[in-house]
mmCIF file of C-alpha atoms in Angstrom:
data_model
loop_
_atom_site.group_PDB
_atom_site.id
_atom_site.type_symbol
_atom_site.label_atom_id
_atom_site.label_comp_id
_atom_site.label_asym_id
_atom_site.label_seq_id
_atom_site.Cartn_x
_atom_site.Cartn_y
_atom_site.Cartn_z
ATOM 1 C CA UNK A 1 5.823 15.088 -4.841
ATOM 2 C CA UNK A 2 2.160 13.790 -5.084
ATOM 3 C CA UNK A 3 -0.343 14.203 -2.595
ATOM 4 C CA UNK A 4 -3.398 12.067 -2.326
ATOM 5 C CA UNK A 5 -6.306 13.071 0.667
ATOM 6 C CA UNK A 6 -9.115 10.256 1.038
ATOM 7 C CA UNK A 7 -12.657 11.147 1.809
ATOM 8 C CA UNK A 8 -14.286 10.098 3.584
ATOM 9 C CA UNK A 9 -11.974 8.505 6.675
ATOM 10 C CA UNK A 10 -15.510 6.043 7.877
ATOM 11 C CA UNK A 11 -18.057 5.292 6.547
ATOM 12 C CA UNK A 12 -21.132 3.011 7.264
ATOM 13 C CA UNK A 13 -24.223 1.654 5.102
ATOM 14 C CA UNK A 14 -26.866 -0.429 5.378
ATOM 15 C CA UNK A 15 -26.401 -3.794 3.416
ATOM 16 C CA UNK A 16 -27.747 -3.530 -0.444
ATOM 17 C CA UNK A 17 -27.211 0.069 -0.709
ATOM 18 C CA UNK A 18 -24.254 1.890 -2.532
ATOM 19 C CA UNK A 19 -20.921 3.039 -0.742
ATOM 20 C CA UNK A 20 -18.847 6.034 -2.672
ATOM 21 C CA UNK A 21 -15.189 6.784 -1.454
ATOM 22 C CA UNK A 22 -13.439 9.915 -2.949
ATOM 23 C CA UNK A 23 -9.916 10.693 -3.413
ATOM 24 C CA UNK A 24 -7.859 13.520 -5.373
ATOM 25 C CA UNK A 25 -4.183 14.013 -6.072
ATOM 26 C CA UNK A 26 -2.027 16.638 -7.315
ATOM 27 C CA UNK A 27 0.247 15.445 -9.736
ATOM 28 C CA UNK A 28 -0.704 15.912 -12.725
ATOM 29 C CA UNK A 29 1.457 13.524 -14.480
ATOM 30 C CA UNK A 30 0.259 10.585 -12.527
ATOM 31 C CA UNK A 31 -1.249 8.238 -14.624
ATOM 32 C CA UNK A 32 -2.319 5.340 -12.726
ATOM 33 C CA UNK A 33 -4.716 4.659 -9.899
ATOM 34 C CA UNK A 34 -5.160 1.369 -8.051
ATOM 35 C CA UNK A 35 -7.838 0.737 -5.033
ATOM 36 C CA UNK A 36 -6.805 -1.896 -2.411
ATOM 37 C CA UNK A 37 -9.173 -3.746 0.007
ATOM 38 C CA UNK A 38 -7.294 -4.675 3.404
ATOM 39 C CA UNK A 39 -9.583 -6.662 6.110
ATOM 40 C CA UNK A 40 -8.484 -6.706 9.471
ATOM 41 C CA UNK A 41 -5.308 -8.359 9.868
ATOM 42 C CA UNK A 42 -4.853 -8.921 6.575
ATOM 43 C CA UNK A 43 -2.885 -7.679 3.411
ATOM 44 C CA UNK A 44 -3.805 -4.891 0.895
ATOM 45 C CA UNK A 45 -5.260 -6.721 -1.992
ATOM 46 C CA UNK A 46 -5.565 -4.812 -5.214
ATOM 47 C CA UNK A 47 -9.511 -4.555 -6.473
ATOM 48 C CA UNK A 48 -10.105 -2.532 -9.146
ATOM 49 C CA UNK A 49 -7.783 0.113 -11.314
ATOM 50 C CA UNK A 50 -7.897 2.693 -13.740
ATOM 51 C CA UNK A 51 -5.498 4.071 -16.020
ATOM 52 C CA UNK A 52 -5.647 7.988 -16.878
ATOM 53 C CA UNK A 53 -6.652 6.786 -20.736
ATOM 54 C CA UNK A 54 -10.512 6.045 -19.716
ATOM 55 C CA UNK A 55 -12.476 7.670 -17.455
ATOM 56 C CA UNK A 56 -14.427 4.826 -16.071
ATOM 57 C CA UNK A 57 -13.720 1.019 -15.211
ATOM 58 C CA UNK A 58 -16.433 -1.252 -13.683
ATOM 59 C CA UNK A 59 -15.807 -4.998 -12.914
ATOM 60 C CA UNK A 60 -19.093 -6.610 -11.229
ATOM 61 C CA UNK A 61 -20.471 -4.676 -8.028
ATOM 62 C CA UNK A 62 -17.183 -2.187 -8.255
ATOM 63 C CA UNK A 63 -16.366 0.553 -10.509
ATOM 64 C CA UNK A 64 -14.267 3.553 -10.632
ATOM 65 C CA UNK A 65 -14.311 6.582 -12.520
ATOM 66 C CA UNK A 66 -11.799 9.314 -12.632
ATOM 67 C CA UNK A 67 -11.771 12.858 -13.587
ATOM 68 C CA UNK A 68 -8.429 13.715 -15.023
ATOM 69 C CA UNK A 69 -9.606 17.807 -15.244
ATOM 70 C CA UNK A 70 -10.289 17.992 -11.582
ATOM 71 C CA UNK A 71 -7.612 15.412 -10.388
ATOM 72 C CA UNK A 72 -9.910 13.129 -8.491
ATOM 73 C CA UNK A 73 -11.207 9.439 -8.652
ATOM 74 C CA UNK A 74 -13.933 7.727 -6.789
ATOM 75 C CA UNK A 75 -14.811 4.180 -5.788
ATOM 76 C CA UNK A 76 -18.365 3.316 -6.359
ATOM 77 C CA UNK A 77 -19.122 0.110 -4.703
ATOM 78 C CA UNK A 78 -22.872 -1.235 -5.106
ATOM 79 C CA UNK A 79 -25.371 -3.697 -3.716
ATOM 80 C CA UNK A 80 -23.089 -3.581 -0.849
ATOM 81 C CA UNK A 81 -22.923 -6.878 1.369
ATOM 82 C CA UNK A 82 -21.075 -7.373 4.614
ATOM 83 C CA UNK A 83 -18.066 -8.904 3.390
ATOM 84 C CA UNK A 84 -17.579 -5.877 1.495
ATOM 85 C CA UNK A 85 -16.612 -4.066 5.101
ATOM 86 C CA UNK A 86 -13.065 -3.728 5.429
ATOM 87 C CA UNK A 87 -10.489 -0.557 4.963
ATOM 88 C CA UNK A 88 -10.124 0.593 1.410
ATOM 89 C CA UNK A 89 -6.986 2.549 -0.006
ATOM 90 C CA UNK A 90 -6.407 4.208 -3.117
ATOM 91 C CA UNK A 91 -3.193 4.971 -4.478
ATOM 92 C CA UNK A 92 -1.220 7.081 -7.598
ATOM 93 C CA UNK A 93 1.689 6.607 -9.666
ATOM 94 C CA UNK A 94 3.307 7.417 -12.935
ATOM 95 C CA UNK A 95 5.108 5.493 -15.225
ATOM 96 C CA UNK A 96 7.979 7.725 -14.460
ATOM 97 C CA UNK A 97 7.882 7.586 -10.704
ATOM 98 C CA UNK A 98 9.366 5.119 -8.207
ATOM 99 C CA UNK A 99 6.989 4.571 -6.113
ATOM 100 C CA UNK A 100 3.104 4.770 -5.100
ATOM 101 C CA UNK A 101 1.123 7.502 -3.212
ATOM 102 C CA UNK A 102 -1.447 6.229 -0.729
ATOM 103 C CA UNK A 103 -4.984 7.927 0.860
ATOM 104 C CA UNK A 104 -5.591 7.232 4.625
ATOM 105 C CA UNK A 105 -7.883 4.677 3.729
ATOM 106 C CA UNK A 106 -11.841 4.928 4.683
ATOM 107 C CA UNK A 107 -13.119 2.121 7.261
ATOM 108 C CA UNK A 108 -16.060 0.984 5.527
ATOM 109 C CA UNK A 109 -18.672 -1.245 7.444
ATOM 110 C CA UNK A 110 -21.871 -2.984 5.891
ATOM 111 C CA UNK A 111 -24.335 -2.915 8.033
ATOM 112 C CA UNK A 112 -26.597 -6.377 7.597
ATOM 113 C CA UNK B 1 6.066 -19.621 -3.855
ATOM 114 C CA UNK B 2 2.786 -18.398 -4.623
ATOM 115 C CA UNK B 3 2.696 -14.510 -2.519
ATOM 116 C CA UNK B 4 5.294 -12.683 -0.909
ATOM 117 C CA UNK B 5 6.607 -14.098 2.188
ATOM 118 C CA UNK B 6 7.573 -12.157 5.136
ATOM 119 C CA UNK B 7 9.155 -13.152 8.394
ATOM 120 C CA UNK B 8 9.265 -12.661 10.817
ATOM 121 C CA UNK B 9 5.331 -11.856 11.207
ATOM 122 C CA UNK B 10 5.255 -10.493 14.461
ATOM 123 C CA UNK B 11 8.664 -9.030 16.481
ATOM 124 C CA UNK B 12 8.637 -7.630 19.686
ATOM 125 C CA UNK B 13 12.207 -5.705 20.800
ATOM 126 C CA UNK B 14 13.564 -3.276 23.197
ATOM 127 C CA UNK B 15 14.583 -0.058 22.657
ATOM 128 C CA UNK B 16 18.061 0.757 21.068
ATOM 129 C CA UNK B 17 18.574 -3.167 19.507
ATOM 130 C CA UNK B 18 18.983 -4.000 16.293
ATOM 131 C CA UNK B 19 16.013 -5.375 13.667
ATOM 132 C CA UNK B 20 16.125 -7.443 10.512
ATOM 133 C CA UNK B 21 12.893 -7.946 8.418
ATOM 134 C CA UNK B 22 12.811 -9.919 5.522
ATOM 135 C CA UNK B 23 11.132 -10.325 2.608
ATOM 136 C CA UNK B 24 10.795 -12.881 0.210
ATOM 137 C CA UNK B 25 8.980 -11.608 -3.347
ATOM 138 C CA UNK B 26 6.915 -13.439 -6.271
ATOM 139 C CA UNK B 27 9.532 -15.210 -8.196
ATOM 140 C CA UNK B 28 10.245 -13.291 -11.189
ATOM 141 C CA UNK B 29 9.223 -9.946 -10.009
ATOM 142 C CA UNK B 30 11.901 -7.489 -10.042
ATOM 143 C CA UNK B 31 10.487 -4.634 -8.246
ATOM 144 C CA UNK B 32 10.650 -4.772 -5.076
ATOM 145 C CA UNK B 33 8.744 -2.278 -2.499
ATOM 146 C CA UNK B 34 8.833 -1.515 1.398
ATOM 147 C CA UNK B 35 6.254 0.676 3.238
ATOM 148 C CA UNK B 36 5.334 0.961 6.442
ATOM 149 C CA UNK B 37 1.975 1.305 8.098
ATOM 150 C CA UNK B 38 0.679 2.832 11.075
ATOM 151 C CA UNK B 39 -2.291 2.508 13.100
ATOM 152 C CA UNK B 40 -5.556 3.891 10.864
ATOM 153 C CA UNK B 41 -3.257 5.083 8.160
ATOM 154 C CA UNK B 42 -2.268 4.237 4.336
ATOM 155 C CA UNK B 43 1.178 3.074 3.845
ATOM 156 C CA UNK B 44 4.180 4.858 3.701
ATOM 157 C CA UNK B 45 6.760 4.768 1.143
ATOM 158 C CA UNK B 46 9.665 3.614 2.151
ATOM 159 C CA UNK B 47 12.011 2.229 -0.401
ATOM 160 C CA UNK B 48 11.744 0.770 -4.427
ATOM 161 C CA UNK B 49 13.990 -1.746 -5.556
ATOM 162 C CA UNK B 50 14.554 -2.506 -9.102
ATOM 163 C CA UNK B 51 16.565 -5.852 -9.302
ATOM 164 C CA UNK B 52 19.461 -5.787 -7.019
ATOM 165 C CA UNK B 53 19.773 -1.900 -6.497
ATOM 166 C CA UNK B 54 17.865 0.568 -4.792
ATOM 167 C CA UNK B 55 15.958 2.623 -7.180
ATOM 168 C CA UNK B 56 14.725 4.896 -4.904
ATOM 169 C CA UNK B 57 15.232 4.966 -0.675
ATOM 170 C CA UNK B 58 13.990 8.814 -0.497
ATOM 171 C CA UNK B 59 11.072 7.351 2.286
ATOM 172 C CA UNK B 60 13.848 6.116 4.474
ATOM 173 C CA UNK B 61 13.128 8.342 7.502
ATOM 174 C CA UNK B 62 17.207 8.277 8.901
ATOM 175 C CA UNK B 63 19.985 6.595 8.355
ATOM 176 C CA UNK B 64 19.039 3.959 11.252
ATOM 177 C CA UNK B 65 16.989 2.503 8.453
ATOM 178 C CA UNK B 66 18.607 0.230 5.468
ATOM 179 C CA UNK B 67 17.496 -2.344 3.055
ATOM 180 C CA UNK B 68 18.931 -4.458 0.403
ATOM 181 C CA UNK B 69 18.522 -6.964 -2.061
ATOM 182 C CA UNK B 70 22.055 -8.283 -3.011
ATOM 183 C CA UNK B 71 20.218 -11.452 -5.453
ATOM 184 C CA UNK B 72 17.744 -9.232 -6.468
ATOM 185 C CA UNK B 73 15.156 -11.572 -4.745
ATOM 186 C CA UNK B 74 15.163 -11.263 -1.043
ATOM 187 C CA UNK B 75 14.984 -8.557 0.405
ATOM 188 C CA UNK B 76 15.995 -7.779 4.339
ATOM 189 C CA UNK B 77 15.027 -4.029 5.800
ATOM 190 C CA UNK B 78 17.776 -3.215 8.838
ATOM 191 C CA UNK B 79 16.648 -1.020 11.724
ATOM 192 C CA UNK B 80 19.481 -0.033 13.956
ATOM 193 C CA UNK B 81 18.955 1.337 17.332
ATOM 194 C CA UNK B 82 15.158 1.225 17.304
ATOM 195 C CA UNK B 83 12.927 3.887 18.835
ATOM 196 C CA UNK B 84 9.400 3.043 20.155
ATOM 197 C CA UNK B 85 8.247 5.864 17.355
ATOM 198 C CA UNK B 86 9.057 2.383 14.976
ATOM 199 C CA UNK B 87 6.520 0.636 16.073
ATOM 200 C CA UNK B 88 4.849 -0.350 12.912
ATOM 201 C CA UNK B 89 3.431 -2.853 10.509
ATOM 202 C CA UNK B 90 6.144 -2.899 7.316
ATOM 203 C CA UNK B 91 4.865 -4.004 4.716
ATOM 204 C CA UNK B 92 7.023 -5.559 1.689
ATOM 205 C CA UNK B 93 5.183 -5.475 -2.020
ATOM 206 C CA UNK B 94 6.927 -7.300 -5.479
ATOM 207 C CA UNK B 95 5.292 -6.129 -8.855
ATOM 208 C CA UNK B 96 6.058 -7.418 -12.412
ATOM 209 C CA UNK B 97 5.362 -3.646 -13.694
ATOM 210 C CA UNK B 98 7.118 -1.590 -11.192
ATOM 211 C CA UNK B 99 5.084 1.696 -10.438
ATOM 212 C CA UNK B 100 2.049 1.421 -12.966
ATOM 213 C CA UNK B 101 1.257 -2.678 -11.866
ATOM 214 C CA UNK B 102 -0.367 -4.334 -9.606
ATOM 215 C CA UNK B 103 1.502 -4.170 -6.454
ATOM 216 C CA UNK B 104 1.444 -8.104 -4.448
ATOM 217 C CA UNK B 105 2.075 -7.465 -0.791
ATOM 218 C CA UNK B 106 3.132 -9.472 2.076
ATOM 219 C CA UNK B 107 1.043 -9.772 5.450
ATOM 220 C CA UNK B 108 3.794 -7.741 7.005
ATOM 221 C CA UNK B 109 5.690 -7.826 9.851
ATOM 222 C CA UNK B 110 4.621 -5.894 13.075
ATOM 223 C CA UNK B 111 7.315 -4.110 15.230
ATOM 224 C CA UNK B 112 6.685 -3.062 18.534
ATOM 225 C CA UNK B 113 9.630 -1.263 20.533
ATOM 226 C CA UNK B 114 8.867 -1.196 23.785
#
């Protein structure tokens, strides 16, 4: 089955500069990956996805890129701003599969 | 209704009874996920539903854990004979797209087993 590792598990940043969370999987024939904010308390909320047909995806302050060759995608998240702090998941799946693979998450706090 | 809808939100039982968890999904959405979370981790596959049978229940840790979905709407996830190594938040998602679509998820329901 897929396997997806998260890097890294916390990570802090002062407010206005850039946060960059990393993830890889193995399964080559995954195909699409999603990235889900969850504050405290809260539900997962999908943010930003990518598709394995483009390499890079930006919407506003968020983008993600992915590297189909190496089998990783990152979460580039700029101008950061304390609302931004939360725990951020990202996830696999393939059009064939059932179901999707999650990271750990990484604890991300904005620091004002 | 306008998210997924889970009750109850928080449920507190002893060790050994018997839990129901249900979930209601986005109208119209006929996949159906549960996962489970723990404590500083990502969620856990449990089961897929596509319409009113079970796709795929290969996260199911043992058979004291069932779910179904006889409308293919609600969905209720049984846990017989709970173990305090349940204790969890379970999470229900919907999704128009099944596996390669946005994924709409509940605020979950938190077991404890004391």
């Amino acid at each position: 089955g897929e396997n997806v590792e998260q890097h890294p598990s916390t990570l802090s940043v002062q407010e206005g500069d850039s946060a960059v969370i990393k993830c890889t999987y193995s399964d080559s024939a995954s195909n699409y990956f999603p990235w889900y904010k969850q504050e405290l308390g809260k539900r997962p909320q999908l943010i930003i996805d990518i598709r394995s047909n483009v390499g890079e995806k930006k919407d506003q302050r968020i983008a993600v890129t992915l590297n189909k060759t190496a089998k990783h995608f990152s979460l580039h998240i700029t101008e950061t701003q304390p609302e931004d702090s939360a725990v951020y998941f990202c996830a696999a799946s393939k059009e064939t599969g059932n179901q999707f693979y999650f990271g750990t998450g990484t604890s991300l706090t904005v620091i004002p | 209704g306008a998210g997924v809808s889970q009750t109850p939100s928080n449920k507190v039982t002893e060790k050994g009874k018997y839990v129901e968890l249900r979930c209601d999904p986005i109208s119209g959405h006929t996949a159906l996920y549960w996962y489970r979370q723990s404590l500083g981790q990502g969620p856990e596959f449990l089961i897929y539903f596509q319409g009113t049978g079970a796709a795929d229940d290969s996260g199911l840790p043992n058979d004291r854990f069932f779910a179904v979905r006889p409308e293919g709407s609600v969905s209720t996830l049984k846990i017989q004979r709970t173990e305090r190594g349940d204790s969890a938040v379970y999470l229900c998602a919907s999704s128009l797209q099944g596996s390669t679509g946005e994924l709409f998820f509940g605020e979950g329901s938190r077991l404890t087993v004391l």
